[in-house]
Amino acid sequence: MTVEKLALTTTSPARKPRSEGGADNALVAELTRLLGPKKVLFSFAERLSYRFDAIQFGVTPLAVVLPEGTEDVIATVKAARRAGVSIVGRGAASGLSGGAAPMQPSVVISFTRMTDLQIFPERREAIAQPGVITLAVTDAARPHGLIYPPDPASFRTSTIGGNLGENAGGPLCFKYGVTGDYVTALDFVDAEGELHTLKRDAYDLAGLLIGSEGTLGLITSATLRLTPPPKFTRTLMAHFAEVGQAAEAVSAAIAAGAVPGKLEFMDQACTNAVEDYLNLGLPRDAGAVLLVDTDGDDLDTVEEERALVEAACLEAGGQVRRAEGEAEAAALWQARRSVSPALGRIRPQRMNEDIVVPRSVLPEVVRQIRALGDASGFKLVQFGHIGDGNLHPNILFDPRKESEEAVHALAHEIALVALRHGGVLSGEHGIGTMKRAFMRDAVDAETMTALRNVKRALDPSGALNPGKILPEEA
Amino acid sequence: MTVEKLALTTTSPARKPRSEGGADNALVAELTRLLGPKKVLFSFAERLSYRFDAIQFGVTPLAVVLPEGTEDVIATVKAARRAGVSIVGRGAASGLSGGAAPMQPSVVISFTRMTDLQIFPERREAIAQPGVITLAVTDAARPHGLIYPPDPASFRTSTIGGNLGENAGGPLCFKYGVTGDYVTALDFVDAEGELHTLKRDAYDLAGLLIGSEGTLGLITSATLRLTPPPKFTRTLMAHFAEVGQAAEAVSAAIAAGAVPGKLEFMDQACTNAVEDYLNLGLPRDAGAVLLVDTDGDDLDTVEEERALVEAACLEAGGQVRRAEGEAEAAALWQARRSVSPALGRIRPQRMNEDIVVPRSVLPEVVRQIRALGDASGFKLVQFGHIGDGNLHPNILFDPRKESEEAVHALAHEIALVALRHGGVLSGEHGIGTMKRAFMRDAVDAETMTALRNVKRALDPSGALNPGKILPEEA
C-alpha cells in the first residue's frame, strides 16, 4: 500500500513538500542564461505556487519556466535533461486528478504565456498554443458563427494545454465529444527536446499524447475543430425522491430516443451544498436533481426531446420544472457550475472520482455508491455528467480529524464498483496521482506491460511528469 | 528507391510471389494439432487466394488459419511465434492500400468465421467480432431505430476487423466520423499471444491499435457506438465545366454553414467510366460532378442546407439537378459506389491514393493534380469525399505496357502536392504498402523514430504484419 499512501499523503497541505530545500541553482543559472531572467522563477515563494493543482499538493519545483514560444520549451527540456531533472507541464492547474502537481523535484513548465490563437473560419479550425484559455477559443470563434464545444466546468480559467493533457470534458461532451475529438493536429516537444508535428494518421501518436498528462511529451500547439452552435436550447430541471430514480429516468429518456446536449445530475448532499452557497431555490428535500438541456437547429425537435425527457422523469417518479427563458436556464446551470466551490465550504479536502459506467447500470451503481458512503461515515456527494454515465462521487474530509487511509479505502471501493459494472476510472479528469493506484484494478497485467512499454518508447528515462497514470512497478 | 520499387513491384500479378515454394509443413502440423483440420488451409491453391487485397499482390502465405474464436487466435499467434513466422490479419481483403497483403512468408489469420454480433439498444452499442460484415451491424441495429454510420464503399463485403485495421471511412464520415470515432472498447491479441481488454482511457492504446493495420496487435472484439439515423435526407447532383469550380463550390457551401451528410466528387474521366459501366445518364461532358446529401431530423433545415449547397454550386458556375424521390437519389448514389469496378474496366491496375487536404486549398490541389496527370501521359481520375478534403486520385495503368517506376513517380508527386498543402497521405484506406515509401515525406525524422519506438514497444520482434506503414529503416 506504499504507493496509495504516498499519493494520498501528498494531498494534505499541512505536510511539508519533500524538496522544500533550495532551488537547483546551477539549473536556474543555465535556464536564465538561455531564456533571460523574465521567464525563470526561482524564489521559494514563487516556486511554492507551482506545486499543486486544484485538488492535489505535490513537491515544490526546483525551478519554474514561463516559456513564450516553442523554442523556450525546447531549450528548457534540453537543459533539464542535461541536469538530470524531470519536467512537469502545467496549464492553469485547475485539474482535478493531480496531473500538474510535481511528484519529484522538477522543472515546471507553465504554459500561461503561450496564448497565440488563430481562427480560420473557412476551415472551421483554430490553432491554439497551450496557454490559451478554453473559453477564449469560443469567444474568438463566435463572431464567425462557430464554437469550440468542450466545456469543462473550469473553462473560464482552464487552458487548452491542460484540457489536452487530461482529455477534458464537460456537460456538452455527452452529445458533442471530449477534447480529443476536436483535435486534428498537434505539435509536441519530446523528452529529448525534439519538436514533432503530428496529424491524425496511422499510428495515432497525437491521440496517444492527448490524455497522457505530459508523460509522453509537451504539446506546444493544437489545431482544433470548430462547429456551428445549435440554434435552439431548452432547459429542464427534474427532482426525485431517490438517486436511483434519476438514473432510471436518464436511461429511459435516452433509450426513448432523446440525445440531450447536456444531462447533469446532483444528489441531495450536492444540491444542499450549492443551495447553502448560492441560495437559488433548489429543492433541498430531493434525493436527486437532474439538469437537462436539449438542443438543435429545429425548435420542434428540441421541444420534442425535452418532452421525451420530461415524460421519462415523470414516469420514474420525478417532478419537473421547465426553465422559462434564458435567465432561468442560466441560473439553473450556475448551480451545476458552482458545485466545486460549494463543496470546498463543507470540508477542507476532497477525493474526487470521475468514473464512467454504461448507462444501463447507472441506477445500480449510483445506489451502491450511496450505500458505501452511508456506511463509511464520510460525507459523500455524487454529481456528474450522467448522460454518458460519467459520475463524480466526491468524498469530503478533514485530514486533521479523519483518516486518509479510510478515505482512500472508500475511494478504492467506489472505483471497484465502477470496474465491476464494466466502467472506467476516468471520464474527463485524467488518472493523475489520484487514481494511479487503482490502475492495477482497471488494467490487466499484460496491458499494464504494454502501457509501460509505450511510455518507455517515448520517454525512456522517465523524465516527463514522473509518478502519474502508471502505478509504481512492483 | 529500393523500398518504393519493391512495394510497387508486388502490385503486379504477373510476377511470382516470393514464397511460392511450399507451406511450412511443421507449422501446419502444429496448427492442425492445436485447432483441428477444419480451421487450417495449407494447399497451394488455397494459400494463393490469401496473398492479396483489392489492390495489392503480396507473398503467398505459409499457412492460413480461419479462427472461430479468440482462443484460436491466441493459439495461432503463439504457434507462429514459436516457429519464428510472422502473422498477418485479414478481413474481407477489400482494402485499397495493401494492408492485408503479406509482404513476407507468413501465417495469415482470416477472421471471416468470427462473426458474433450482439446489439444492446439501451446502451446504443454493438459488440462485434472482427469478421462481422460492416453493413450487418446497421442491418441488426435498424429494427431498434439505430445505425452504425461508418460506410466504406465496400461495406457490403468489408468486415469490422478490416475497417478497424485501416480506420476506414466512407461518404457519411464527413458529418459522422470514421470507424475509430465509434469504438468505445476493444479486445486484442498482442504479438506474444496475450489477450488485452481495452477501454478508451489514459494512454489510448485502443486508438493506437485502430488504423495500425494489424502491426501492433490483432483485434478480436470491438464495442461500437450506434446512433439514430437522420429522419430526412435530400439529394442533389451538380456538374461543372472544370474540376476547380466543384472544389470552390464545396468550400463556399461549407463556409456558408451547410454540413451535408455526404459530399462526393467525381471528375470527368471518373464520370465517363461509371457511365460506360452503368449507363445512368450522367453528364459526360462535365469536368466534374458533385453528389450531395443533406440530412437531419428537421425537413426545413435539411431543405435549407440543400438550398445553400445549390446556391454555392450555381455561384461557382455549375448546373444543378435535385433528386426527386428516393429512387432517383439511389440511382445517383449507385454511380458513386460503382467507381471502383468501373475503373477496373479501363486498365488492369491502378495506384489509388487517399490524400486529405484542408478544404480551403481544394481548388488548387485538384487543379495541380489534374495538371500532373495530364502532363504524365497516364490515365488519371480523381474522385472522393471532397467534403472533408479526402481525394482519391487514381493512376490507371497496364503493367505490361507502362513503366511502374513512372506510375510510382507520379503517385509520389501527387502525395507531395497534398503534403505541401498541409494535407496527409491517408483519410480512410490506410498506409499499407501503397503509401509506405511516402511516409518519409509525411513525417519528420524525429517523429519517425517515435513511431518506430511505439511499434517496437508493442511488437519488439516485428512479427506482426511486417512491411506496412513504416518505411524500411535506412
PDB file of C-alpha atoms in Angstrom, chain B residues 178-321:
ATOM      1  CA  VAL B 178     -14.707   7.431 -39.247  1.00  0.00           C
ATOM      2  CA  THR B 179     -14.539   3.937 -37.745  1.00  0.00           C
ATOM      3  CA  GLY B 180     -12.367   4.931 -34.788  1.00  0.00           C
ATOM      4  CA  ASP B 181     -14.879   7.549 -33.678  1.00  0.00           C
ATOM      5  CA  TYR B 182     -17.390   4.768 -32.999  1.00  0.00           C
ATOM      6  CA  VAL B 183     -15.203   2.430 -30.947  1.00  0.00           C
ATOM      7  CA  THR B 184     -15.650   2.558 -27.179  1.00  0.00           C
ATOM      8  CA  ALA B 185     -13.703  -0.587 -26.266  1.00  0.00           C
ATOM      9  CA  LEU B 186     -11.817  -3.412 -27.891  1.00  0.00           C
ATOM     10  CA  ASP B 187     -10.014  -6.665 -27.197  1.00  0.00           C
ATOM     11  CA  PHE B 188      -6.781  -7.506 -28.955  1.00  0.00           C
ATOM     12  CA  VAL B 189      -4.221 -10.288 -29.021  1.00  0.00           C
ATOM     13  CA  ASP B 190      -0.664  -8.988 -28.915  1.00  0.00           C
ATOM     14  CA  ALA B 191       2.497 -10.249 -30.618  1.00  0.00           C
ATOM     15  CA  GLU B 192       3.090 -12.726 -27.781  1.00  0.00           C
ATOM     16  CA  GLY B 193      -0.422 -14.149 -27.970  1.00  0.00           C
ATOM     17  CA  GLU B 194      -1.630 -12.345 -24.855  1.00  0.00           C
ATOM     18  CA  LEU B 195      -5.207 -11.055 -24.789  1.00  0.00           C
ATOM     19  CA  HIS B 196      -5.845  -7.434 -23.752  1.00  0.00           C
ATOM     20  CA  THR B 197      -9.165  -5.783 -22.966  1.00  0.00           C
ATOM     21  CA  LEU B 198      -9.098  -2.028 -23.548  1.00  0.00           C
ATOM     22  CA  LYS B 199     -11.458   0.814 -22.875  1.00  0.00           C
ATOM     23  CA  ARG B 200     -10.618   4.260 -24.187  1.00  0.00           C
ATOM     24  CA  ASP B 201      -8.777   5.757 -21.235  1.00  0.00           C
ATOM     25  CA  ALA B 202      -5.446   7.461 -20.470  1.00  0.00           C
ATOM     26  CA  TYR B 203      -2.781   6.163 -22.856  1.00  0.00           C
ATOM     27  CA  ASP B 204      -5.323   5.464 -25.582  1.00  0.00           C
ATOM     28  CA  LEU B 205      -3.875   2.170 -26.700  1.00  0.00           C
ATOM     29  CA  ALA B 206      -7.195   1.321 -28.366  1.00  0.00           C
ATOM     30  CA  GLY B 207      -6.861   4.429 -30.523  1.00  0.00           C
ATOM     31  CA  LEU B 208      -3.337   3.394 -31.403  1.00  0.00           C
ATOM     32  CA  LEU B 209      -4.478  -0.082 -32.470  1.00  0.00           C
ATOM     33  CA  ILE B 210      -7.202   1.360 -34.702  1.00  0.00           C
ATOM     34  CA  GLY B 211      -5.638   2.135 -38.063  1.00  0.00           C
ATOM     35  CA  SER B 212      -2.440   0.229 -37.291  1.00  0.00           C
ATOM     36  CA  GLU B 213      -3.229  -2.480 -39.900  1.00  0.00           C
ATOM     37  CA  GLY B 214      -2.546  -5.364 -37.549  1.00  0.00           C
ATOM     38  CA  THR B 215       1.041  -4.222 -36.981  1.00  0.00           C
ATOM     39  CA  LEU B 216       0.560  -3.678 -33.230  1.00  0.00           C
ATOM     40  CA  GLY B 217      -1.958  -6.398 -32.398  1.00  0.00           C
ATOM     41  CA  LEU B 218      -4.929  -8.359 -33.708  1.00  0.00           C
ATOM     42  CA  ILE B 219      -8.341  -7.003 -32.701  1.00  0.00           C
ATOM     43  CA  THR B 220     -10.669  -9.828 -31.666  1.00  0.00           C
ATOM     44  CA  SER B 221     -13.718  -7.854 -30.493  1.00  0.00           C
ATOM     45  CA  ALA B 222     -14.938  -4.265 -30.642  1.00  0.00           C
ATOM     46  CA  THR B 223     -17.681  -2.347 -28.865  1.00  0.00           C
ATOM     47  CA  LEU B 224     -19.238   0.059 -31.374  1.00  0.00           C
ATOM     48  CA  ARG B 225     -21.455   3.087 -30.772  1.00  0.00           C
ATOM     49  CA  LEU B 226     -24.787   3.145 -32.597  1.00  0.00           C
ATOM     50  CA  THR B 227     -26.803   6.272 -33.372  1.00  0.00           C
ATOM     51  CA  PRO B 228     -30.332   7.030 -34.556  1.00  0.00           C
ATOM     52  CA  PRO B 229     -30.386   7.684 -38.311  1.00  0.00           C
ATOM     53  CA  PRO B 230     -31.371  11.152 -39.544  1.00  0.00           C
ATOM     54  CA  LYS B 231     -35.104  11.346 -40.250  1.00  0.00           C
ATOM     55  CA  PHE B 232     -34.802  13.144 -43.601  1.00  0.00           C
ATOM     56  CA  THR B 233     -32.330  13.063 -46.472  1.00  0.00           C
ATOM     57  CA  ARG B 234     -32.300  15.159 -49.644  1.00  0.00           C
ATOM     58  CA  THR B 235     -30.009  14.519 -52.610  1.00  0.00           C
ATOM     59  CA  LEU B 236     -28.584  16.876 -55.200  1.00  0.00           C
ATOM     60  CA  MET B 237     -26.227  16.448 -58.155  1.00  0.00           C
ATOM     61  CA  ALA B 238     -24.274  19.347 -59.632  1.00  0.00           C
ATOM     62  CA  HIS B 239     -21.922  19.392 -62.589  1.00  0.00           C
ATOM     63  CA  PHE B 240     -19.246  21.850 -63.601  1.00  0.00           C
ATOM     64  CA  ALA B 241     -17.143  22.621 -66.655  1.00  0.00           C
ATOM     65  CA  GLU B 242     -13.945  22.356 -64.636  1.00  0.00           C
ATOM     66  CA  VAL B 243     -12.816  20.466 -61.518  1.00  0.00           C
ATOM     67  CA  GLY B 244     -11.609  23.531 -59.627  1.00  0.00           C
ATOM     68  CA  GLN B 245     -15.122  25.006 -59.810  1.00  0.00           C
ATOM     69  CA  ALA B 246     -16.534  21.987 -57.981  1.00  0.00           C
ATOM     70  CA  ALA B 247     -13.936  22.361 -55.260  1.00  0.00           C
ATOM     71  CA  GLU B 248     -14.784  26.068 -54.974  1.00  0.00           C
ATOM     72  CA  ALA B 249     -18.490  25.264 -54.629  1.00  0.00           C
ATOM     73  CA  VAL B 250     -17.741  22.826 -51.806  1.00  0.00           C
ATOM     74  CA  SER B 251     -15.603  25.332 -49.920  1.00  0.00           C
ATOM     75  CA  ALA B 252     -18.244  28.036 -50.350  1.00  0.00           C
ATOM     76  CA  ALA B 253     -21.176  25.820 -49.303  1.00  0.00           C
ATOM     77  CA  ILE B 254     -19.470  24.715 -46.105  1.00  0.00           C
ATOM     78  CA  ALA B 255     -18.248  28.211 -45.310  1.00  0.00           C
ATOM     79  CA  ALA B 256     -21.892  29.339 -45.716  1.00  0.00           C
ATOM     80  CA  GLY B 257     -22.950  26.918 -42.993  1.00  0.00           C
ATOM     81  CA  ALA B 258     -24.018  23.713 -44.765  1.00  0.00           C
ATOM     82  CA  VAL B 259     -22.929  20.443 -43.135  1.00  0.00           C
ATOM     83  CA  PRO B 260     -24.017  17.859 -45.724  1.00  0.00           C
ATOM     84  CA  GLY B 261     -24.235  14.234 -44.658  1.00  0.00           C
ATOM     85  CA  LYS B 262     -22.355  13.253 -47.803  1.00  0.00           C
ATOM     86  CA  LEU B 263     -20.402  15.393 -50.247  1.00  0.00           C
ATOM     87  CA  GLU B 264     -18.789  13.407 -53.050  1.00  0.00           C
ATOM     88  CA  PHE B 265     -16.902  14.363 -56.162  1.00  0.00           C
ATOM     89  CA  MET B 266     -16.082  12.644 -59.467  1.00  0.00           C
ATOM     90  CA  ASP B 267     -14.026  14.155 -62.277  1.00  0.00           C
ATOM     91  CA  GLN B 268     -14.804  13.738 -65.980  1.00  0.00           C
ATOM     92  CA  ALA B 269     -12.756  10.588 -66.500  1.00  0.00           C
ATOM     93  CA  CYS B 270     -14.414   9.037 -63.479  1.00  0.00           C
ATOM     94  CA  THR B 271     -17.945  10.023 -64.527  1.00  0.00           C
ATOM     95  CA  ASN B 272     -17.389   8.584 -68.003  1.00  0.00           C
ATOM     96  CA  ALA B 273     -16.021   5.323 -66.601  1.00  0.00           C
ATOM     97  CA  VAL B 274     -19.163   4.928 -64.483  1.00  0.00           C
ATOM     98  CA  GLU B 275     -21.416   5.916 -67.378  1.00  0.00           C
ATOM     99  CA  ASP B 276     -19.724   3.334 -69.656  1.00  0.00           C
ATOM    100  CA  TYR B 277     -20.352   0.755 -66.962  1.00  0.00           C
ATOM    101  CA  LEU B 278     -23.903   1.575 -65.846  1.00  0.00           C
ATOM    102  CA  ASN B 279     -25.429   3.969 -68.407  1.00  0.00           C
ATOM    103  CA  LEU B 280     -27.210   6.099 -65.806  1.00  0.00           C
ATOM    104  CA  GLY B 281     -27.431   9.297 -67.857  1.00  0.00           C
ATOM    105  CA  LEU B 282     -24.623  11.130 -66.065  1.00  0.00           C
ATOM    106  CA  PRO B 283     -23.315  14.325 -67.753  1.00  0.00           C
ATOM    107  CA  ARG B 284     -20.376  13.002 -69.810  1.00  0.00           C
ATOM    108  CA  ASP B 285     -19.213  16.464 -70.885  1.00  0.00           C
ATOM    109  CA  ALA B 286     -18.880  17.845 -67.359  1.00  0.00           C
ATOM    110  CA  GLY B 287     -15.397  18.391 -65.980  1.00  0.00           C
ATOM    111  CA  ALA B 288     -16.645  17.476 -62.514  1.00  0.00           C
ATOM    112  CA  VAL B 289     -19.753  16.086 -60.812  1.00  0.00           C
ATOM    113  CA  LEU B 290     -20.741  16.643 -57.190  1.00  0.00           C
ATOM    114  CA  LEU B 291     -23.148  14.370 -55.321  1.00  0.00           C
ATOM    115  CA  VAL B 292     -24.558  15.826 -52.134  1.00  0.00           C
ATOM    116  CA  ASP B 293     -26.874  14.547 -49.401  1.00  0.00           C
ATOM    117  CA  THR B 294     -28.121  16.923 -46.749  1.00  0.00           C
ATOM    118  CA  ASP B 295     -29.707  15.164 -43.792  1.00  0.00           C
ATOM    119  CA  GLY B 296     -31.139  15.747 -40.355  1.00  0.00           C
ATOM    120  CA  ASP B 297     -34.240  15.456 -38.220  1.00  0.00           C
ATOM    121  CA  ASP B 298     -35.874  18.665 -39.411  1.00  0.00           C
ATOM    122  CA  LEU B 299     -37.022  18.755 -43.027  1.00  0.00           C
ATOM    123  CA  ASP B 300     -36.896  22.546 -43.250  1.00  0.00           C
ATOM    124  CA  THR B 301     -33.256  22.608 -42.143  1.00  0.00           C
ATOM    125  CA  VAL B 302     -32.400  19.755 -44.499  1.00  0.00           C
ATOM    126  CA  GLU B 303     -34.011  21.638 -47.402  1.00  0.00           C
ATOM    127  CA  GLU B 304     -32.294  24.875 -46.349  1.00  0.00           C
ATOM    128  CA  GLU B 305     -28.928  23.157 -46.355  1.00  0.00           C
ATOM    129  CA  ARG B 306     -29.636  21.726 -49.793  1.00  0.00           C
ATOM    130  CA  ALA B 307     -30.511  25.249 -50.954  1.00  0.00           C
ATOM    131  CA  LEU B 308     -27.210  26.575 -49.562  1.00  0.00           C
ATOM    132  CA  VAL B 309     -25.289  23.912 -51.480  1.00  0.00           C
ATOM    133  CA  GLU B 310     -27.322  24.605 -54.603  1.00  0.00           C
ATOM    134  CA  ALA B 311     -26.608  28.337 -54.412  1.00  0.00           C
ATOM    135  CA  ALA B 312     -22.878  27.720 -53.932  1.00  0.00           C
ATOM    136  CA  CYS B 313     -22.836  25.379 -56.948  1.00  0.00           C
ATOM    137  CA  LEU B 314     -24.655  27.871 -59.174  1.00  0.00           C
ATOM    138  CA  GLU B 315     -22.360  30.674 -57.974  1.00  0.00           C
ATOM    139  CA  ALA B 316     -19.308  28.584 -58.912  1.00  0.00           C
ATOM    140  CA  GLY B 317     -20.706  28.132 -62.431  1.00  0.00           C
ATOM    141  CA  GLY B 318     -22.313  24.717 -62.017  1.00  0.00           C
ATOM    142  CA  GLN B 319     -25.609  23.234 -63.129  1.00  0.00           C
ATOM    143  CA  VAL B 320     -27.790  21.576 -60.502  1.00  0.00           C
ATOM    144  CA  ARG B 321     -30.245  18.692 -60.501  1.00  0.00           C
TER     145      ARG B 321
END
